[in-house]
Amino acid sequence: HIKLDHRNIVKCNRCSFVFAMEYSENELTRLYSESYYSSAKDPRMQEWINRFQKTWQGLVDDLLNSKSLVGKLIDIGAGTGGFLLSFHQSSPQTKIFAVESSAQAREHLLTKLDVLEFPVNSAEELHVINDTFDAVVLLQCLEHVNYPLLLCKQIFRILNEDGVLLLTVPNRFSVDAFFKNKKETRCFGNQTHLQFFSNSTLIAM
């Protein structure tokens, strides 16, 4: 195991999955406030939307190429809403929902997409949703949750039988991670990350 900042990071001897076994909830709260959204008018929100516009549109195209007719979509961990904005432009007839734990981000999103609905505020509350969806989107979110396998089980519960899950996580063994300095290697540098996936552990889960 590795004691790194406020997290105690361990590796499972059986499946090789790497995760933070212990961490400080208070430190996580502070980090989210400082590193992400300080207010609904934080200028970084629009900057992130603009900076990754091509990425958002590429992900939208991937989703619509795999399922052209999407009646209802839910984005878990919607963040600044860059993906949802791009998706709504490409498929305005789709009814869109979001899950986002940051009150500031939720407020910001509603100024951009007044048709958006928030059935719950956090991924941990997904079990109370009784609705089903044609598409579930989870972009750079799974590494932040406490129980990723439990969340995935809930996602498949609310996903229609012919539905599509669009999921991305940081790659611990990407070229980008390899060339970062030692502290940043394998995605450990972001102190809000609790789960560290490889291709094999993600597929196994």
JSON list of C-alpha atoms in Angstrom, two decimals:
[
{"chain": "A", "resi": 1, "resn": "HIS", "atom": "CA", "xyz": [0.00, 0.00, 0.00]},
{"chain": "A", "resi": 2, "resn": "ILE", "atom": "CA", "xyz": [0.97, 3.66, -0.43]},
{"chain": "A", "resi": 3, "resn": "LYS", "atom": "CA", "xyz": [0.23, 6.47, 2.00]},
{"chain": "A", "resi": 4, "resn": "LEU", "atom": "CA", "xyz": [-0.28, 9.44, -0.33]},
{"chain": "A", "resi": 5, "resn": "ASP", "atom": "CA", "xyz": [-1.64, 12.81, 0.87]},
{"chain": "A", "resi": 6, "resn": "HIS", "atom": "CA", "xyz": [-4.92, 12.08, 2.71]},
{"chain": "A", "resi": 7, "resn": "ARG", "atom": "CA", "xyz": [-5.43, 8.67, 1.04]},
{"chain": "A", "resi": 8, "resn": "ASN", "atom": "CA", "xyz": [-4.16, 5.20, 1.89]},
{"chain": "A", "resi": 9, "resn": "ILE", "atom": "CA", "xyz": [-3.97, 3.48, -1.52]},
{"chain": "A", "resi": 10, "resn": "VAL", "atom": "CA", "xyz": [-3.94, -0.33, -1.69]},
{"chain": "A", "resi": 11, "resn": "LYS", "atom": "CA", "xyz": [-3.92, -3.06, -4.34]},
{"chain": "A", "resi": 12, "resn": "CYS", "atom": "CA", "xyz": [-6.07, -6.17, -4.18]},
{"chain": "A", "resi": 13, "resn": "ASN", "atom": "CA", "xyz": [-3.89, -9.30, -4.26]},
{"chain": "A", "resi": 14, "resn": "ARG", "atom": "CA", "xyz": [-6.68, -11.27, -5.93]},
{"chain": "A", "resi": 15, "resn": "CYS", "atom": "CA", "xyz": [-7.83, -9.02, -8.80]},
{"chain": "A", "resi": 16, "resn": "SER", "atom": "CA", "xyz": [-5.11, -6.30, -8.85]},
{"chain": "A", "resi": 17, "resn": "PHE", "atom": "CA", "xyz": [-7.63, -3.48, -8.48]},
{"chain": "A", "resi": 18, "resn": "VAL", "atom": "CA", "xyz": [-6.11, -0.33, -6.94]},
{"chain": "A", "resi": 19, "resn": "PHE", "atom": "CA", "xyz": [-8.21, 1.90, -4.69]},
{"chain": "A", "resi": 20, "resn": "ALA", "atom": "CA", "xyz": [-8.13, 4.24, -1.70]},
{"chain": "A", "resi": 21, "resn": "MET", "atom": "CA", "xyz": [-8.99, 2.08, 1.29]},
{"chain": "A", "resi": 22, "resn": "GLU", "atom": "CA", "xyz": [-8.89, 5.05, 3.68]},
{"chain": "A", "resi": 23, "resn": "TYR", "atom": "CA", "xyz": [-9.21, 8.78, 3.04]},
{"chain": "A", "resi": 24, "resn": "SER", "atom": "CA", "xyz": [-10.29, 12.01, 4.73]},
{"chain": "A", "resi": 25, "resn": "GLU", "atom": "CA", "xyz": [-13.88, 13.08, 4.02]},
{"chain": "A", "resi": 26, "resn": "ASN", "atom": "CA", "xyz": [-13.08, 16.60, 5.27]},
{"chain": "A", "resi": 27, "resn": "GLU", "atom": "CA", "xyz": [-10.13, 16.87, 2.89]},
{"chain": "A", "resi": 28, "resn": "LEU", "atom": "CA", "xyz": [-12.27, 15.66, -0.02]},
{"chain": "A", "resi": 29, "resn": "THR", "atom": "CA", "xyz": [-14.86, 18.35, 0.72]},
{"chain": "A", "resi": 30, "resn": "ARG", "atom": "CA", "xyz": [-12.16, 21.02, 0.82]},
{"chain": "A", "resi": 31, "resn": "LEU", "atom": "CA", "xyz": [-10.54, 19.82, -2.40]},
{"chain": "A", "resi": 32, "resn": "TYR", "atom": "CA", "xyz": [-13.82, 19.73, -4.32]},
{"chain": "A", "resi": 33, "resn": "SER", "atom": "CA", "xyz": [-14.63, 23.27, -3.20]},
{"chain": "A", "resi": 34, "resn": "GLU", "atom": "CA", "xyz": [-11.20, 24.63, -4.15]},
{"chain": "A", "resi": 35, "resn": "SER", "atom": "CA", "xyz": [-10.46, 22.61, -7.28]},
{"chain": "A", "resi": 36, "resn": "TYR", "atom": "CA", "xyz": [-13.84, 22.42, -8.97]},
{"chain": "A", "resi": 37, "resn": "TYR", "atom": "CA", "xyz": [-16.73, 24.87, -8.54]},
{"chain": "A", "resi": 38, "resn": "SER", "atom": "CA", "xyz": [-16.54, 27.74, -6.07]},
{"chain": "A", "resi": 39, "resn": "SER", "atom": "CA", "xyz": [-19.86, 29.25, -7.25]},
{"chain": "A", "resi": 40, "resn": "ALA", "atom": "CA", "xyz": [-22.46, 28.92, -9.99]},
{"chain": "A", "resi": 41, "resn": "LYS", "atom": "CA", "xyz": [-20.77, 31.84, -11.76]},
{"chain": "A", "resi": 42, "resn": "ASP", "atom": "CA", "xyz": [-17.24, 30.39, -11.55]},
{"chain": "A", "resi": 43, "resn": "PRO", "atom": "CA", "xyz": [-15.68, 31.32, -14.94]},
{"chain": "A", "resi": 44, "resn": "ARG", "atom": "CA", "xyz": [-13.82, 27.99, -15.02]},
{"chain": "A", "resi": 45, "resn": "MET", "atom": "CA", "xyz": [-17.09, 26.23, -15.82]},
{"chain": "A", "resi": 46, "resn": "GLN", "atom": "CA", "xyz": [-17.48, 27.88, -19.22]},
{"chain": "A", "resi": 47, "resn": "GLU", "atom": "CA", "xyz": [-13.74, 27.58, -19.83]},
{"chain": "A", "resi": 48, "resn": "TRP", "atom": "CA", "xyz": [-13.93, 23.78, -19.35]},
{"chain": "A", "resi": 49, "resn": "ILE", "atom": "CA", "xyz": [-16.96, 23.55, -21.64]},
{"chain": "A", "resi": 50, "resn": "ASN", "atom": "CA", "xyz": [-15.15, 25.46, -24.36]},
{"chain": "A", "resi": 51, "resn": "ARG", "atom": "CA", "xyz": [-11.80, 23.71, -23.95]},
{"chain": "A", "resi": 52, "resn": "PHE", "atom": "CA", "xyz": [-13.22, 20.22, -24.41]},
{"chain": "A", "resi": 53, "resn": "GLN", "atom": "CA", "xyz": [-15.86, 21.00, -27.03]},
{"chain": "A", "resi": 54, "resn": "LYS", "atom": "CA", "xyz": [-14.37, 18.59, -29.58]},
{"chain": "A", "resi": 55, "resn": "THR", "atom": "CA", "xyz": [-14.22, 15.85, -26.95]},
{"chain": "A", "resi": 56, "resn": "TRP", "atom": "CA", "xyz": [-17.87, 16.36, -25.98]},
{"chain": "A", "resi": 57, "resn": "GLN", "atom": "CA", "xyz": [-19.00, 16.23, -29.61]},
{"chain": "A", "resi": 58, "resn": "GLY", "atom": "CA", "xyz": [-16.91, 13.12, -30.27]},
{"chain": "A", "resi": 59, "resn": "LEU", "atom": "CA", "xyz": [-18.56, 11.34, -27.34]},
{"chain": "A", "resi": 60, "resn": "VAL", "atom": "CA", "xyz": [-22.01, 12.45, -28.51]},
{"chain": "A", "resi": 61, "resn": "ASP", "atom": "CA", "xyz": [-21.26, 11.06, -31.97]},
{"chain": "A", "resi": 62, "resn": "ASP", "atom": "CA", "xyz": [-20.07, 7.76, -30.44]},
{"chain": "A", "resi": 63, "resn": "LEU", "atom": "CA", "xyz": [-23.31, 7.44, -28.48]},
{"chain": "A", "resi": 64, "resn": "LEU", "atom": "CA", "xyz": [-25.63, 8.33, -31.37]},
{"chain": "A", "resi": 65, "resn": "ASN", "atom": "CA", "xyz": [-23.74, 6.01, -33.72]},
{"chain": "A", "resi": 66, "resn": "SER", "atom": "CA", "xyz": [-24.43, 3.11, -31.35]},
{"chain": "A", "resi": 67, "resn": "LYS", "atom": "CA", "xyz": [-28.04, 4.13, -30.61]},
{"chain": "A", "resi": 68, "resn": "SER", "atom": "CA", "xyz": [-29.57, 6.64, -32.98]},
{"chain": "A", "resi": 69, "resn": "LEU", "atom": "CA", "xyz": [-32.92, 6.96, -31.17]},
{"chain": "A", "resi": 70, "resn": "VAL", "atom": "CA", "xyz": [-32.52, 8.03, -27.53]},
{"chain": "A", "resi": 71, "resn": "GLY", "atom": "CA", "xyz": [-35.79, 8.90, -25.84]},
{"chain": "A", "resi": 72, "resn": "LYS", "atom": "CA", "xyz": [-34.35, 9.50, -22.36]},
{"chain": "A", "resi": 73, "resn": "LEU", "atom": "CA", "xyz": [-30.75, 10.03, -21.25]},
{"chain": "A", "resi": 74, "resn": "ILE", "atom": "CA", "xyz": [-29.23, 10.52, -17.82]},
{"chain": "A", "resi": 75, "resn": "ASP", "atom": "CA", "xyz": [-25.74, 11.91, -17.23]},
{"chain": "A", "resi": 76, "resn": "ILE", "atom": "CA", "xyz": [-24.28, 10.85, -13.85]},
{"chain": "A", "resi": 77, "resn": "GLY", "atom": "CA", "xyz": [-21.66, 13.26, -12.58]},
{"chain": "A", "resi": 78, "resn": "ALA", "atom": "CA", "xyz": [-22.65, 15.82, -15.20]},
{"chain": "A", "resi": 79, "resn": "GLY", "atom": "CA", "xyz": [-20.19, 18.44, -13.94]},
{"chain": "A", "resi": 80, "resn": "THR", "atom": "CA", "xyz": [-20.20, 21.64, -15.99]},
{"chain": "A", "resi": 81, "resn": "GLY", "atom": "CA", "xyz": [-22.57, 20.09, -18.52]},
{"chain": "A", "resi": 82, "resn": "GLY", "atom": "CA", "xyz": [-20.34, 20.17, -21.58]},
{"chain": "A", "resi": 83, "resn": "PHE", "atom": "CA", "xyz": [-21.50, 16.76, -22.77]},
{"chain": "A", "resi": 84, "resn": "LEU", "atom": "CA", "xyz": [-25.19, 17.51, -22.14]},
{"chain": "A", "resi": 85, "resn": "LEU", "atom": "CA", "xyz": [-25.01, 20.80, -24.03]},
{"chain": "A", "resi": 86, "resn": "SER", "atom": "CA", "xyz": [-23.47, 19.08, -27.06]},
{"chain": "A", "resi": 87, "resn": "PHE", "atom": "CA", "xyz": [-25.92, 16.18, -26.86]},
{"chain": "A", "resi": 88, "resn": "HIS", "atom": "CA", "xyz": [-28.97, 18.46, -26.62]},
{"chain": "A", "resi": 89, "resn": "GLN", "atom": "CA", "xyz": [-27.84, 20.32, -29.74]},
{"chain": "A", "resi": 90, "resn": "SER", "atom": "CA", "xyz": [-27.48, 17.03, -31.65]},
{"chain": "A", "resi": 91, "resn": "SER", "atom": "CA", "xyz": [-30.64, 15.39, -30.27]},
{"chain": "A", "resi": 92, "resn": "PRO", "atom": "CA", "xyz": [-33.03, 18.10, -28.99]},
{"chain": "A", "resi": 93, "resn": "GLN", "atom": "CA", "xyz": [-35.95, 15.67, -28.85]},
{"chain": "A", "resi": 94, "resn": "THR", "atom": "CA", "xyz": [-34.26, 13.54, -26.15]},
{"chain": "A", "resi": 95, "resn": "LYS", "atom": "CA", "xyz": [-35.50, 14.09, -22.60]},
{"chain": "A", "resi": 96, "resn": "ILE", "atom": "CA", "xyz": [-32.37, 14.73, -20.54]},
{"chain": "A", "resi": 97, "resn": "PHE", "atom": "CA", "xyz": [-31.68, 14.15, -16.85]},
{"chain": "A", "resi": 98, "resn": "ALA", "atom": "CA", "xyz": [-28.57, 14.68, -14.73]},
{"chain": "A", "resi": 99, "resn": "VAL", "atom": "CA", "xyz": [-27.04, 13.67, -11.43]},
{"chain": "A", "resi": 100, "resn": "GLU", "atom": "CA", "xyz": [-24.53, 16.12, -9.95]},
{"chain": "A", "resi": 101, "resn": "SER", "atom": "CA", "xyz": [-23.44, 16.47, -6.32]},
{"chain": "A", "resi": 102, "resn": "SER", "atom": "CA", "xyz": [-22.27, 20.08, -6.63]},
{"chain": "A", "resi": 103, "resn": "ALA", "atom": "CA", "xyz": [-25.08, 22.56, -5.94]},
{"chain": "A", "resi": 104, "resn": "GLN", "atom": "CA", "xyz": [-23.06, 25.22, -7.77]},
{"chain": "A", "resi": 105, "resn": "ALA", "atom": "CA", "xyz": [-22.77, 23.05, -10.87]},
{"chain": "A", "resi": 106, "resn": "ARG", "atom": "CA", "xyz": [-26.49, 22.20, -10.78]},
{"chain": "A", "resi": 107, "resn": "GLU", "atom": "CA", "xyz": [-27.37, 25.89, -10.62]},
{"chain": "A", "resi": 108, "resn": "HIS", "atom": "CA", "xyz": [-25.01, 26.65, -13.50]},
{"chain": "A", "resi": 109, "resn": "LEU", "atom": "CA", "xyz": [-26.43, 23.79, -15.60]},
{"chain": "A", "resi": 110, "resn": "LEU", "atom": "CA", "xyz": [-30.01, 25.02, -15.23]},
{"chain": "A", "resi": 111, "resn": "THR", "atom": "CA", "xyz": [-29.01, 28.42, -16.64]},
{"chain": "A", "resi": 112, "resn": "LYS", "atom": "CA", "xyz": [-27.75, 26.59, -19.75]},
{"chain": "A", "resi": 113, "resn": "LEU", "atom": "CA", "xyz": [-30.39, 23.87, -20.05]},
{"chain": "A", "resi": 114, "resn": "ASP", "atom": "CA", "xyz": [-33.74, 24.78, -18.52]},
{"chain": "A", "resi": 115, "resn": "VAL", "atom": "CA", "xyz": [-35.22, 21.48, -19.79]},
{"chain": "A", "resi": 116, "resn": "LEU", "atom": "CA", "xyz": [-32.82, 19.51, -17.60]},
{"chain": "A", "resi": 117, "resn": "GLU", "atom": "CA", "xyz": [-34.16, 17.52, -14.63]},
{"chain": "A", "resi": 118, "resn": "PHE", "atom": "CA", "xyz": [-32.27, 16.29, -11.54]},
{"chain": "A", "resi": 119, "resn": "PRO", "atom": "CA", "xyz": [-34.01, 13.16, -10.14]},
{"chain": "A", "resi": 120, "resn": "VAL", "atom": "CA", "xyz": [-31.33, 12.86, -7.39]},
{"chain": "A", "resi": 121, "resn": "ASN", "atom": "CA", "xyz": [-28.24, 14.88, -6.50]},
{"chain": "A", "resi": 122, "resn": "SER", "atom": "CA", "xyz": [-25.59, 12.19, -6.02]},
{"chain": "A", "resi": 123, "resn": "ALA", "atom": "CA", "xyz": [-24.56, 8.89, -7.59]},
{"chain": "A", "resi": 124, "resn": "GLU", "atom": "CA", "xyz": [-25.01, 7.21, -4.21]},
{"chain": "A", "resi": 125, "resn": "GLU", "atom": "CA", "xyz": [-28.75, 8.01, -4.41]},
{"chain": "A", "resi": 126, "resn": "LEU", "atom": "CA", "xyz": [-29.33, 6.23, -7.71]},
{"chain": "A", "resi": 127, "resn": "HIS", "atom": "CA", "xyz": [-31.14, 3.38, -5.96]},
{"chain": "A", "resi": 128, "resn": "VAL", "atom": "CA", "xyz": [-34.21, 5.58, -5.39]},
{"chain": "A", "resi": 129, "resn": "ILE", "atom": "CA", "xyz": [-34.77, 6.16, -9.14]},
{"chain": "A", "resi": 130, "resn": "ASN", "atom": "CA", "xyz": [-37.53, 3.96, -10.52]},
{"chain": "A", "resi": 131, "resn": "ASP", "atom": "CA", "xyz": [-37.41, 5.31, -14.08]},
{"chain": "A", "resi": 132, "resn": "THR", "atom": "CA", "xyz": [-35.49, 3.67, -16.95]},
{"chain": "A", "resi": 133, "resn": "PHE", "atom": "CA", "xyz": [-33.33, 5.25, -19.63]},
{"chain": "A", "resi": 134, "resn": "ASP", "atom": "CA", "xyz": [-32.20, 4.55, -23.18]},
{"chain": "A", "resi": 135, "resn": "ALA", "atom": "CA", "xyz": [-28.72, 5.89, -22.40]},
{"chain": "A", "resi": 136, "resn": "VAL", "atom": "CA", "xyz": [-26.69, 6.33, -19.22]},
{"chain": "A", "resi": 137, "resn": "VAL", "atom": "CA", "xyz": [-23.58, 8.50, -19.37]},
{"chain": "A", "resi": 138, "resn": "LEU", "atom": "CA", "xyz": [-20.76, 8.34, -16.81]},
{"chain": "A", "resi": 139, "resn": "LEU", "atom": "CA", "xyz": [-17.77, 10.47, -17.85]},
{"chain": "A", "resi": 140, "resn": "GLN", "atom": "CA", "xyz": [-14.73, 10.70, -15.57]},
{"chain": "A", "resi": 141, "resn": "CYS", "atom": "CA", "xyz": [-16.96, 10.01, -12.56]},
{"chain": "A", "resi": 142, "resn": "LEU", "atom": "CA", "xyz": [-16.49, 6.38, -11.52]},
{"chain": "A", "resi": 143, "resn": "GLU", "atom": "CA", "xyz": [-13.04, 7.10, -10.07]},
{"chain": "A", "resi": 144, "resn": "HIS", "atom": "CA", "xyz": [-14.64, 9.51, -7.58]},
{"chain": "A", "resi": 145, "resn": "VAL", "atom": "CA", "xyz": [-17.30, 7.26, -6.02]},
{"chain": "A", "resi": 146, "resn": "ASN", "atom": "CA", "xyz": [-16.97, 5.09, -2.91]},
{"chain": "A", "resi": 147, "resn": "TYR", "atom": "CA", "xyz": [-18.46, 1.88, -4.32]},
{"chain": "A", "resi": 148, "resn": "PRO", "atom": "CA", "xyz": [-18.05, 1.69, -8.12]},
{"chain": "A", "resi": 149, "resn": "LEU", "atom": "CA", "xyz": [-19.38, -1.86, -8.50]},
{"chain": "A", "resi": 150, "resn": "LEU", "atom": "CA", "xyz": [-22.55, -1.02, -6.57]},
{"chain": "A", "resi": 151, "resn": "LEU", "atom": "CA", "xyz": [-23.05, 2.05, -8.74]},
{"chain": "A", "resi": 152, "resn": "CYS", "atom": "CA", "xyz": [-22.68, -0.01, -11.92]},
{"chain": "A", "resi": 153, "resn": "LYS", "atom": "CA", "xyz": [-25.29, -2.47, -10.67]},
{"chain": "A", "resi": 154, "resn": "GLN", "atom": "CA", "xyz": [-27.68, 0.42, -10.12]},
{"chain": "A", "resi": 155, "resn": "ILE", "atom": "CA", "xyz": [-26.92, 1.77, -13.60]},
{"chain": "A", "resi": 156, "resn": "PHE", "atom": "CA", "xyz": [-27.82, -1.53, -15.23]},
{"chain": "A", "resi": 157, "resn": "ARG", "atom": "CA", "xyz": [-31.00, -1.61, -13.15]},
{"chain": "A", "resi": 158, "resn": "ILE", "atom": "CA", "xyz": [-32.20, 1.70, -14.65]},
{"chain": "A", "resi": 159, "resn": "LEU", "atom": "CA", "xyz": [-30.89, 0.99, -18.16]},
{"chain": "A", "resi": 160, "resn": "ASN", "atom": "CA", "xyz": [-33.42, -0.24, -20.73]},
{"chain": "A", "resi": 161, "resn": "GLU", "atom": "CA", "xyz": [-32.81, -3.73, -22.13]},
{"chain": "A", "resi": 162, "resn": "ASP", "atom": "CA", "xyz": [-31.46, -2.32, -25.40]},
{"chain": "A", "resi": 163, "resn": "GLY", "atom": "CA", "xyz": [-29.93, 0.73, -23.72]},
{"chain": "A", "resi": 164, "resn": "VAL", "atom": "CA", "xyz": [-26.38, 2.04, -24.00]},
{"chain": "A", "resi": 165, "resn": "LEU", "atom": "CA", "xyz": [-23.88, 2.90, -21.26]},
{"chain": "A", "resi": 166, "resn": "LEU", "atom": "CA", "xyz": [-21.22, 5.45, -22.23]},
{"chain": "A", "resi": 167, "resn": "LEU", "atom": "CA", "xyz": [-18.43, 5.27, -19.65]},
{"chain": "A", "resi": 168, "resn": "THR", "atom": "CA", "xyz": [-14.98, 6.83, -19.43]},
{"chain": "A", "resi": 169, "resn": "VAL", "atom": "CA", "xyz": [-12.37, 6.66, -16.64]},
{"chain": "A", "resi": 170, "resn": "PRO", "atom": "CA", "xyz": [-8.74, 7.80, -16.40]},
{"chain": "A", "resi": 171, "resn": "ASN", "atom": "CA", "xyz": [-6.31, 5.25, -17.82]},
{"chain": "A", "resi": 172, "resn": "ARG", "atom": "CA", "xyz": [-3.61, 4.47, -15.24]},
{"chain": "A", "resi": 173, "resn": "PHE", "atom": "CA", "xyz": [-1.29, 3.22, -17.98]},
{"chain": "A", "resi": 174, "resn": "SER", "atom": "CA", "xyz": [-1.85, 5.86, -20.66]},
{"chain": "A", "resi": 175, "resn": "VAL", "atom": "CA", "xyz": [1.06, 7.55, -22.43]},
{"chain": "A", "resi": 176, "resn": "ASP", "atom": "CA", "xyz": [0.00, 10.79, -20.77]},
{"chain": "A", "resi": 177, "resn": "ALA", "atom": "CA", "xyz": [0.27, 9.26, -17.28]},
{"chain": "A", "resi": 178, "resn": "PHE", "atom": "CA", "xyz": [3.58, 7.60, -18.13]},
{"chain": "A", "resi": 179, "resn": "PHE", "atom": "CA", "xyz": [5.29, 10.89, -18.96]},
{"chain": "A", "resi": 180, "resn": "LYS", "atom": "CA", "xyz": [4.05, 12.76, -15.89]},
{"chain": "A", "resi": 181, "resn": "ASN", "atom": "CA", "xyz": [6.29, 13.17, -12.88]},
{"chain": "A", "resi": 182, "resn": "LYS", "atom": "CA", "xyz": [6.31, 10.50, -10.19]},
{"chain": "A", "resi": 183, "resn": "LYS", "atom": "CA", "xyz": [3.62, 12.11, -8.05]},
{"chain": "A", "resi": 184, "resn": "GLU", "atom": "CA", "xyz": [1.23, 12.29, -11.00]},
{"chain": "A", "resi": 185, "resn": "THR", "atom": "CA", "xyz": [1.97, 8.78, -12.33]},
{"chain": "A", "resi": 186, "resn": "ARG", "atom": "CA", "xyz": [-0.99, 6.39, -12.63]},
{"chain": "A", "resi": 187, "resn": "CYS", "atom": "CA", "xyz": [-3.55, 9.14, -11.93]},
{"chain": "A", "resi": 188, "resn": "PHE", "atom": "CA", "xyz": [-2.66, 9.40, -8.23]},
{"chain": "A", "resi": 189, "resn": "GLY", "atom": "CA", "xyz": [-2.01, 13.15, -8.53]},
{"chain": "A", "resi": 190, "resn": "ASN", "atom": "CA", "xyz": [-5.69, 14.11, -8.40]},
{"chain": "A", "resi": 191, "resn": "GLN", "atom": "CA", "xyz": [-6.45, 13.89, -4.69]},
{"chain": "A", "resi": 192, "resn": "THR", "atom": "CA", "xyz": [-10.20, 13.49, -5.30]},
{"chain": "A", "resi": 193, "resn": "HIS", "atom": "CA", "xyz": [-9.67, 10.15, -7.11]},
{"chain": "A", "resi": 194, "resn": "LEU", "atom": "CA", "xyz": [-10.49, 7.09, -4.98]},
{"chain": "A", "resi": 195, "resn": "GLN", "atom": "CA", "xyz": [-10.53, 4.31, -7.62]},
{"chain": "A", "resi": 196, "resn": "PHE", "atom": "CA", "xyz": [-7.72, 3.58, -10.11]},
{"chain": "A", "resi": 197, "resn": "PHE", "atom": "CA", "xyz": [-8.75, 1.46, -13.08]},
{"chain": "A", "resi": 198, "resn": "SER", "atom": "CA", "xyz": [-6.71, -0.44, -15.62]},
{"chain": "A", "resi": 199, "resn": "ASN", "atom": "CA", "xyz": [-8.19, -1.95, -18.76]},
{"chain": "A", "resi": 200, "resn": "SER", "atom": "CA", "xyz": [-8.36, -5.40, -17.16]},
{"chain": "A", "resi": 201, "resn": "THR", "atom": "CA", "xyz": [-9.94, -4.33, -13.85]},
{"chain": "A", "resi": 202, "resn": "LEU", "atom": "CA", "xyz": [-12.54, -2.17, -15.60]},
{"chain": "A", "resi": 203, "resn": "ILE", "atom": "CA", "xyz": [-13.54, -5.05, -17.87]},
{"chain": "A", "resi": 204, "resn": "ALA", "atom": "CA", "xyz": [-13.67, -7.43, -14.91]},
{"chain": "A", "resi": 205, "resn": "MET", "atom": "CA", "xyz": [-15.95, -5.10, -12.98]}
]
